[in-house]
Coordinates of C-alpha atoms and ligand atoms in Angstrom, one line a residue:
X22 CA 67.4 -37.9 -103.7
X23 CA 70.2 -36.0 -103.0
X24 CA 70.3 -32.3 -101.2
X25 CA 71.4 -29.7 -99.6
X26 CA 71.6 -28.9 -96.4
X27 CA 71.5 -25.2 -94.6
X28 CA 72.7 -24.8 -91.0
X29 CA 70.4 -21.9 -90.0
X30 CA 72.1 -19.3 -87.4
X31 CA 69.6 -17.6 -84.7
X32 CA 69.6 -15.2 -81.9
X33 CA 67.1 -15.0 -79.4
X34 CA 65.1 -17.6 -81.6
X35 CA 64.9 -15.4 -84.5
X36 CA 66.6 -16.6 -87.6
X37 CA 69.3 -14.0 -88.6
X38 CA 69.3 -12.6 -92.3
X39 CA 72.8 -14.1 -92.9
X40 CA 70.7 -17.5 -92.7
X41 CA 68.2 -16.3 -95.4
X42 CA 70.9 -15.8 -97.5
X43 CA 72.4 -19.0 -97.2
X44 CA 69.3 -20.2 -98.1
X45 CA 68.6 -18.1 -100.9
X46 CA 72.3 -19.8 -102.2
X47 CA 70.9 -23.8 -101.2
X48 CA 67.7 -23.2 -103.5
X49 CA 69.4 -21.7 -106.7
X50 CA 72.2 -24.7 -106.3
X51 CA 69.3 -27.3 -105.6
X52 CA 67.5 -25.8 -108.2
X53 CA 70.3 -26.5 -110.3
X54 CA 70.7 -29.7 -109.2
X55 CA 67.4 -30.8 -109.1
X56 CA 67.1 -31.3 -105.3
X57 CA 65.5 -30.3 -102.2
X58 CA 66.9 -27.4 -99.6
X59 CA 66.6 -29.2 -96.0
X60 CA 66.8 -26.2 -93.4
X61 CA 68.6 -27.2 -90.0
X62 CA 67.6 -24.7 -86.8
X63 CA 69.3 -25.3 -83.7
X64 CA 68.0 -23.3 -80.8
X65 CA 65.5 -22.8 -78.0
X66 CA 62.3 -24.3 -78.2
X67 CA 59.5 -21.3 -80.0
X68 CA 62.3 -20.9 -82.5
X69 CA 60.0 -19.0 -85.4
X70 CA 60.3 -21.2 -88.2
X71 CA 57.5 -19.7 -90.5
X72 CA 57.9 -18.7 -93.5
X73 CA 61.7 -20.4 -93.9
X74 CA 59.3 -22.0 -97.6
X75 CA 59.7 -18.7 -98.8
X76 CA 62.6 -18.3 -98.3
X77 CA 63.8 -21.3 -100.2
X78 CA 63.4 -24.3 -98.1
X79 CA 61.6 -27.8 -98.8
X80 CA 61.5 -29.2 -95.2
X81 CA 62.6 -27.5 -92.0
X82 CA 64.5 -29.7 -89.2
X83 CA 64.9 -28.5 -85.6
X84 CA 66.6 -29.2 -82.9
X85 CA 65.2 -27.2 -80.2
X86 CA 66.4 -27.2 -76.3
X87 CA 66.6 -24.5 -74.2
X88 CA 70.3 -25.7 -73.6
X89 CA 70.7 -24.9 -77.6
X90 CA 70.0 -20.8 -76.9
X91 CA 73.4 -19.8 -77.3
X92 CA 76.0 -21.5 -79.3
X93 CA 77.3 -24.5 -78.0
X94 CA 80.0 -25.4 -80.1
X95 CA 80.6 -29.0 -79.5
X96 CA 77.1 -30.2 -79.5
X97 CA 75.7 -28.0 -82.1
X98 CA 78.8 -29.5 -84.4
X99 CA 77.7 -32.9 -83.9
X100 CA 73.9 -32.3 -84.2
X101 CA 75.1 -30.4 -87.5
X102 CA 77.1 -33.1 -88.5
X103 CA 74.9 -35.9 -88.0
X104 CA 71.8 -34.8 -90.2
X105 CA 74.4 -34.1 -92.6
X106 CA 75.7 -37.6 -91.9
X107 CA 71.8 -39.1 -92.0
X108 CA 71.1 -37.5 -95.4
X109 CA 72.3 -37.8 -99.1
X110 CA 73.5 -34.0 -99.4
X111 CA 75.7 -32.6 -101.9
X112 CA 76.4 -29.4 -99.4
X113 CA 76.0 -27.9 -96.2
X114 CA 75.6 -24.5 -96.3
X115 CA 76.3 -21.8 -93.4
X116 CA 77.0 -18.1 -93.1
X117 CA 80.9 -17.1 -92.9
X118 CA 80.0 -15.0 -89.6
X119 CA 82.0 -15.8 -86.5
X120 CA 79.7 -18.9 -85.1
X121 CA 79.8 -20.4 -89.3
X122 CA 83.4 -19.8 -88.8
X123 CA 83.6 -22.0 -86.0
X124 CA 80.9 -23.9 -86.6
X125 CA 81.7 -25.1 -90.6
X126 CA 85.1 -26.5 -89.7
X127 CA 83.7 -28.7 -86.7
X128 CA 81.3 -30.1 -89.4
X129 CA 83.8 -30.7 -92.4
X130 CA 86.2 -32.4 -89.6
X131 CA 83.1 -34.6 -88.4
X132 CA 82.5 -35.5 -92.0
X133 CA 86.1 -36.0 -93.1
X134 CA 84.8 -33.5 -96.5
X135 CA 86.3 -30.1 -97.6
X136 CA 85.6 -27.0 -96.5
X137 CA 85.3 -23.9 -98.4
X138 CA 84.8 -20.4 -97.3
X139 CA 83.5 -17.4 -97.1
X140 CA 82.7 -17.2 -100.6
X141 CA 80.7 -15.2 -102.7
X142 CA 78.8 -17.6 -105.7
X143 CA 78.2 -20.7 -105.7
X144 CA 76.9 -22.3 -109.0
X145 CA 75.7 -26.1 -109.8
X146 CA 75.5 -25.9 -113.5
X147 CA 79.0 -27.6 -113.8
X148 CA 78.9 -29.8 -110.6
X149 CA 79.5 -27.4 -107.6
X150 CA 81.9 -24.3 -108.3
X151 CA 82.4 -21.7 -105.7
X152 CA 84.4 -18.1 -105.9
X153 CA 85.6 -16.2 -103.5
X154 CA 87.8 -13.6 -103.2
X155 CA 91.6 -14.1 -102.2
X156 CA 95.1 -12.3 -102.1
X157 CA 93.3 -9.4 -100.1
X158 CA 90.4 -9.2 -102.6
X159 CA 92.7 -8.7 -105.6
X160 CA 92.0 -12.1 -107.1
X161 CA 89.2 -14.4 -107.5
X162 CA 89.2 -17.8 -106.7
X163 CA 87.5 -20.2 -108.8
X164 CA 87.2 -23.8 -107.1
X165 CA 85.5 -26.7 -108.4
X166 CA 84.3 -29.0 -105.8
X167 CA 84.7 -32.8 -106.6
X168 CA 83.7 -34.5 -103.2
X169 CA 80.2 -35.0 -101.7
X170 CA 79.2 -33.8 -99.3
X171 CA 81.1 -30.3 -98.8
X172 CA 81.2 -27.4 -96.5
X173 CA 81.0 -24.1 -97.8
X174 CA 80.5 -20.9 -95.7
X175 CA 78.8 -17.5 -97.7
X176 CA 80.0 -14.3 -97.4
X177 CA 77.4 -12.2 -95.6
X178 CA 75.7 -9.3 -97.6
X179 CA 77.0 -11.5 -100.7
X180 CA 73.5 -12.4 -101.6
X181 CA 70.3 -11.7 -101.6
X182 CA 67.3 -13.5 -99.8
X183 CA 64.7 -14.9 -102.3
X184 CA 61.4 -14.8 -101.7
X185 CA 59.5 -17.9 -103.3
X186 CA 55.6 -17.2 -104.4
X187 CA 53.2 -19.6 -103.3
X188 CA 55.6 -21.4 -100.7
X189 CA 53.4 -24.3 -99.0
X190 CA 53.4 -25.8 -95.4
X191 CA 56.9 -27.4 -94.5
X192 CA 57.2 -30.5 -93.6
X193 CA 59.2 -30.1 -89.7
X194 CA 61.0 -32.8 -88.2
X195 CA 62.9 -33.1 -85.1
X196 CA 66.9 -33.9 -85.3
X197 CA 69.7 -34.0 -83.3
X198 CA 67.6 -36.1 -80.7
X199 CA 70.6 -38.5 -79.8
X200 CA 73.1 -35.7 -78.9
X201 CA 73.7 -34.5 -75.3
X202 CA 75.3 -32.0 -73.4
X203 CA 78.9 -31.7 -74.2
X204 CA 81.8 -31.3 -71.8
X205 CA 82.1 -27.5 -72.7
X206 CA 78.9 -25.2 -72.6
X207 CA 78.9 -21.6 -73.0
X208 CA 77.0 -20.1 -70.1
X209 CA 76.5 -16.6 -71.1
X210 CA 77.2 -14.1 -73.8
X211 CA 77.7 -10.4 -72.5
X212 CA 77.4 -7.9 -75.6
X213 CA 80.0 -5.2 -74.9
X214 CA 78.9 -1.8 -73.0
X215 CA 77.2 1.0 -75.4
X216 CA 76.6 -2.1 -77.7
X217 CA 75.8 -0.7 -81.1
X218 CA 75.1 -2.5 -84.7
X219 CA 77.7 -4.6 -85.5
X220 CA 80.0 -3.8 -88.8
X221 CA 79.6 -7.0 -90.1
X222 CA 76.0 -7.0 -90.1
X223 CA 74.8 -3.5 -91.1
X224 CA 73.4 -2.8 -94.6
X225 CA 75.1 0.8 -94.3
X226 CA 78.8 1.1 -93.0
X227 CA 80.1 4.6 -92.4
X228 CA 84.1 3.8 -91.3
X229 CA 86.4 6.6 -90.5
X230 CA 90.4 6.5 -91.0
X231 CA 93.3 8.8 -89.6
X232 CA 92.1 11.6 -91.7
X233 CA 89.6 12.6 -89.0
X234 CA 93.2 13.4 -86.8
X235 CA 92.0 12.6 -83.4
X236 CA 89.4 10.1 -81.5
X237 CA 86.8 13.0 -80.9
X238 CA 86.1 13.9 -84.3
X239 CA 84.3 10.4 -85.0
X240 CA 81.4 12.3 -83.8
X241 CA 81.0 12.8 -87.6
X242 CA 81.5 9.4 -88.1
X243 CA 78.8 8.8 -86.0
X244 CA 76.1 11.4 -86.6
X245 CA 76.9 10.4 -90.4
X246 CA 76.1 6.5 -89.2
X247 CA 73.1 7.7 -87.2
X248 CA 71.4 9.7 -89.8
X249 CA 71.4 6.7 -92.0
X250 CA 70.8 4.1 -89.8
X251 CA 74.0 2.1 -90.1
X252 CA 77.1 0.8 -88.3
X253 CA 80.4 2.8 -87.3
X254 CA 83.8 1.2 -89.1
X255 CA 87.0 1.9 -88.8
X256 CA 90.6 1.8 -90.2
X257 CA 93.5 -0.1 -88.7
X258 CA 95.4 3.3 -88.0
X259 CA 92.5 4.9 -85.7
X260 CA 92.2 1.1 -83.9
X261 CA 95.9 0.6 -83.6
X262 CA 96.0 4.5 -82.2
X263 CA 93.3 3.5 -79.3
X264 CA 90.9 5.9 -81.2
X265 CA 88.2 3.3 -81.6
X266 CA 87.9 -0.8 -80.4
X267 CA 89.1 -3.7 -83.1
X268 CA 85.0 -4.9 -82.9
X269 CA 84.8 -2.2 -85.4
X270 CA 88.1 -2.7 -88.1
X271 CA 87.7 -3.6 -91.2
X272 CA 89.8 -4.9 -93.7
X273 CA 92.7 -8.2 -93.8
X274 CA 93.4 -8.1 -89.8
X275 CA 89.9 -7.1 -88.8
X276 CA 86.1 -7.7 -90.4
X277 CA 85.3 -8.5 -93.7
X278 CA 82.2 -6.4 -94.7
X279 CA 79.6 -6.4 -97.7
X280 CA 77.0 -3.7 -97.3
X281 CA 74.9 -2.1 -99.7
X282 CA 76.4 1.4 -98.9
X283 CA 80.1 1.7 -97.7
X284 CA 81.1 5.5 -96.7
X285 CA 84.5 6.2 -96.4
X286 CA 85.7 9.2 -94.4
X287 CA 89.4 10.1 -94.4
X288 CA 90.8 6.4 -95.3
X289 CA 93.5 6.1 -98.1
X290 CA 92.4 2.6 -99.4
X291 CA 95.4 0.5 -98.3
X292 CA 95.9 -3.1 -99.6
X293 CA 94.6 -4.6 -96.3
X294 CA 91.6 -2.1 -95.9
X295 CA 90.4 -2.8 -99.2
X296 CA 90.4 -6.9 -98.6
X297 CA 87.6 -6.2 -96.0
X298 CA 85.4 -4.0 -97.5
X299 CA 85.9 -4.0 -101.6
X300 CA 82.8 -6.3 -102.3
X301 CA 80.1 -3.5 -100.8
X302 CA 77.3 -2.7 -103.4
X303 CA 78.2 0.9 -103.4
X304 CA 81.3 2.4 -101.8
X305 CA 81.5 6.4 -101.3
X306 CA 84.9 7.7 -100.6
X307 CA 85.9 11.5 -98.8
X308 CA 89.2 11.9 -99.2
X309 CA 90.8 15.4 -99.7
X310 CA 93.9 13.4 -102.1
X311 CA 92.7 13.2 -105.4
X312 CA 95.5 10.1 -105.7
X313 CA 94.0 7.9 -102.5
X314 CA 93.7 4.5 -104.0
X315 CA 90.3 4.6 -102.0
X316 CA 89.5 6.2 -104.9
X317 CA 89.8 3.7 -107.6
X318 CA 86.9 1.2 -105.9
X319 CA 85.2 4.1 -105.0
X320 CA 81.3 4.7 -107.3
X321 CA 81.1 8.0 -106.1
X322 CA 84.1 10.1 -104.7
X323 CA 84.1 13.3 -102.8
X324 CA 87.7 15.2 -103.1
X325 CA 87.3 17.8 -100.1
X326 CA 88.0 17.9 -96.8
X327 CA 85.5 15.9 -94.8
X328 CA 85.5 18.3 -91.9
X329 CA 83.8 20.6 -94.6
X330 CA 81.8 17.9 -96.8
X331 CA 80.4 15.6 -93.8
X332 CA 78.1 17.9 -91.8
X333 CA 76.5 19.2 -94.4
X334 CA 75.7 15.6 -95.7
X335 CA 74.8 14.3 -92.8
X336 CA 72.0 17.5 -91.8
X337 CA 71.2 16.7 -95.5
X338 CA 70.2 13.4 -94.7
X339 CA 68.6 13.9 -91.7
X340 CA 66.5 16.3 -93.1
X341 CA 65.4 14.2 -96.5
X342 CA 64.5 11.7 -93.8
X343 CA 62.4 14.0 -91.7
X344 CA 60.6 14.5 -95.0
Ligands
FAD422 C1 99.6 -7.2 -92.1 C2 98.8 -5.9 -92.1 C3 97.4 -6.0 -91.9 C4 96.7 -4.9 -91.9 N1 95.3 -5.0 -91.7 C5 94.5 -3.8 -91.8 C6 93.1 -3.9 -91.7 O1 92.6 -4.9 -91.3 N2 92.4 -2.8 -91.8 C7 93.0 -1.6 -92.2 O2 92.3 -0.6 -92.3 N3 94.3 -1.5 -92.3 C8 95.1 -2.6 -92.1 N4 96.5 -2.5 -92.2 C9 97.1 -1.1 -92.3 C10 97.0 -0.5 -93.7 O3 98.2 -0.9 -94.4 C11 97.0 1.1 -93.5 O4 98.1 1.5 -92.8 C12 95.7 1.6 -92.9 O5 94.6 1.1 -93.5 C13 95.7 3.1 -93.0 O6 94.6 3.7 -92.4 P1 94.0 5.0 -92.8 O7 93.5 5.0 -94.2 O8 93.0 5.4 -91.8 O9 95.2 6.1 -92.6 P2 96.1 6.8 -93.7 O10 96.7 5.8 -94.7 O11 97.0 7.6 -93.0 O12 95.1 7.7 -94.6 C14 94.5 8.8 -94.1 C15 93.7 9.4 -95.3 O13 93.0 10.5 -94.8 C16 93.0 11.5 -95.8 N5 92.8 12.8 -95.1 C17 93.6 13.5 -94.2 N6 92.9 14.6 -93.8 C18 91.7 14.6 -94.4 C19 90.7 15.5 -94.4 N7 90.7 16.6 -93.6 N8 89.6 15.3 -95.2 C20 89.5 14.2 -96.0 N9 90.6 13.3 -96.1 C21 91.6 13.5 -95.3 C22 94.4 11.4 -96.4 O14 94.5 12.0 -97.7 C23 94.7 9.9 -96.4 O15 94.3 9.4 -97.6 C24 97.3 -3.6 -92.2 C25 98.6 -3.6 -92.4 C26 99.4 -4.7 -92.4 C27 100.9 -4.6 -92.7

């Protein structure tokens, strides 16, 4: 019977959310299809793998060294690649975060299939179609996919893990056996100094733009992203003016994000801006122009000067939290 198969991402052998999403997107296509969700983990061995049934998975298959901590691009490709080789899947599914970026390509190439990605549905109810958002997130894409198997990559924050009642044991079996060290092996991964929750990642983003007129008064930025438990963003203007580092841009030239809350502080909603952070569940703009095209993807807009507006929010905040 045919499948699909999920290439799970984890860190410190704890399967990242991104991965539950992925997963929630391989059970509603195999549900459409009438198939079975096979779950790859590559990592060290005492990967937690409970509890992937409830998230959406039929059988769980691991390949588990402590070579396989970090991400070792050539080998975990060809470990990927060959399950996906060894079974009848109709996909292989993986997050669109920087290791899915690299990772999905290596796969599709192995394979000699397409590769889609970053998308943001997937849908089996006419064979496979995906969307996903193009021309700086002004269009949508609509692709059917006519080849088995294919790659396709999901957007993080796109979806939404499911959580499946009643899930029973999963079956685990070990793959990747065959594959050994590869000529290039990452040795370590040094997270950079003051390392903070990455943009990409963070259910709240609270990104600041020239508006705040010099480096110092992200302070608001960050008491704002403090009070609320989410990430520091920024526009290419502040980046390109040394204000803040490129790990935190968003938009065409730096990360493309999909929070539930998006917060923008003094950022006029350019083209390129927009393409990286347009598809967040709710996006508050503070903008003292009345005319910023931030405004027109905004839910909820603030016209005021966010010197003014953002420390009363954020004591607000802090406050409602306290209780
Ligand atoms: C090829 C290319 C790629 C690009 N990639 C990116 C990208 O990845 N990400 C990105 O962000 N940009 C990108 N840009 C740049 C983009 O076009 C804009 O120049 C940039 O986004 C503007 O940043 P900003 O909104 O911070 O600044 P501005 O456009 O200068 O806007 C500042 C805003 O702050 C408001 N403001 C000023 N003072 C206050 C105040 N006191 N209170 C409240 N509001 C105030 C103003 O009304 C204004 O709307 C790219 C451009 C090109 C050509």
């Amino acid at each position: 019977m045919p499948g699909i198969l999920t290439v799970l991402e984890q860190r410190d052998g704890v399967v990242k959310r991104v991965s539950h999403e992925a997963l929630a997107v391989a059970r509603s296509l195999a549900d459409e299809l009438g198939c079975e969700v096979h779950a790859l983990v590559i990592g060290p061995p005492g990967t937690d793998v409970d509890g992937l049934g409830q998230y959406g998975a039929d059988k769980v298959l691991t390949s588990f060294d402590d070579e396989l901590k970090l991400y070792q691009a050539s080998r975990y490709g060809q470990i990927a690649a060959e399950q996906a080789m060894s079974g009848d899947y109709t996909a292989v599914i993986l997050g669109a975060t920087s290791l899915g970026k690299d990772l999905g390509p290596r796969i599709a190439a192995r394979l000699g299939c397409p590769l889609t990605s970053d998308v943001t549905s997937v849908s089996g109810s006419d064979g496979v179609v995906v969307t996903r958002p193009v021309f700086a997130g002004r269009a949508l894409y609509k692709l059917k996919i006519t080849t088995t198997p294919s790659v396709i990559t999901v957007r993080p924050n796109a979806f939404t893990p499911v959580s499946v009642a009643n899930a029973g044991a999963l079956e685990e079996v070990s793959a990747g056996e065959g594959v050994t060290a590869s000529v290039a092996r990452t040795v370590e991964v040094k997270a950079p100094e003051n390392a903070t929750l990455d943009v990409a990642e963070a259910s709240i983003v609270v990104a600041g733009g020239r508006g705040l007129k010099e480096a110092e008064h992200f302070k608001l930025v960050e008491d704002l992203a403090r009070a609320l438990g989410g990430a520091v963003g920024a526009s290419r203007a502040v980046v390109d003016a040394g204000w803040r580092p490129h790990s935190e841009q968003v938009g065409q030239t730096g990360k493309t994000v999909s929070p539930n809350l998006y917060i923008a502080l003094g950022i006029s909603g350019a083209i390129q801006h927009l393409a990286g952070m347009r598809t967040a569940k709710v996006i508050v703009a503070i903008n003292k122009d009345a005319d910023a095209p931030i405004f027109k993807v905004a839910d909820y807009g603030i016209v005021g000067d966010l010197f003014e507006v953002v420390p009363p929010l954020t004591e607000a905040i802090i406050k409602a939290r306290e209780g």
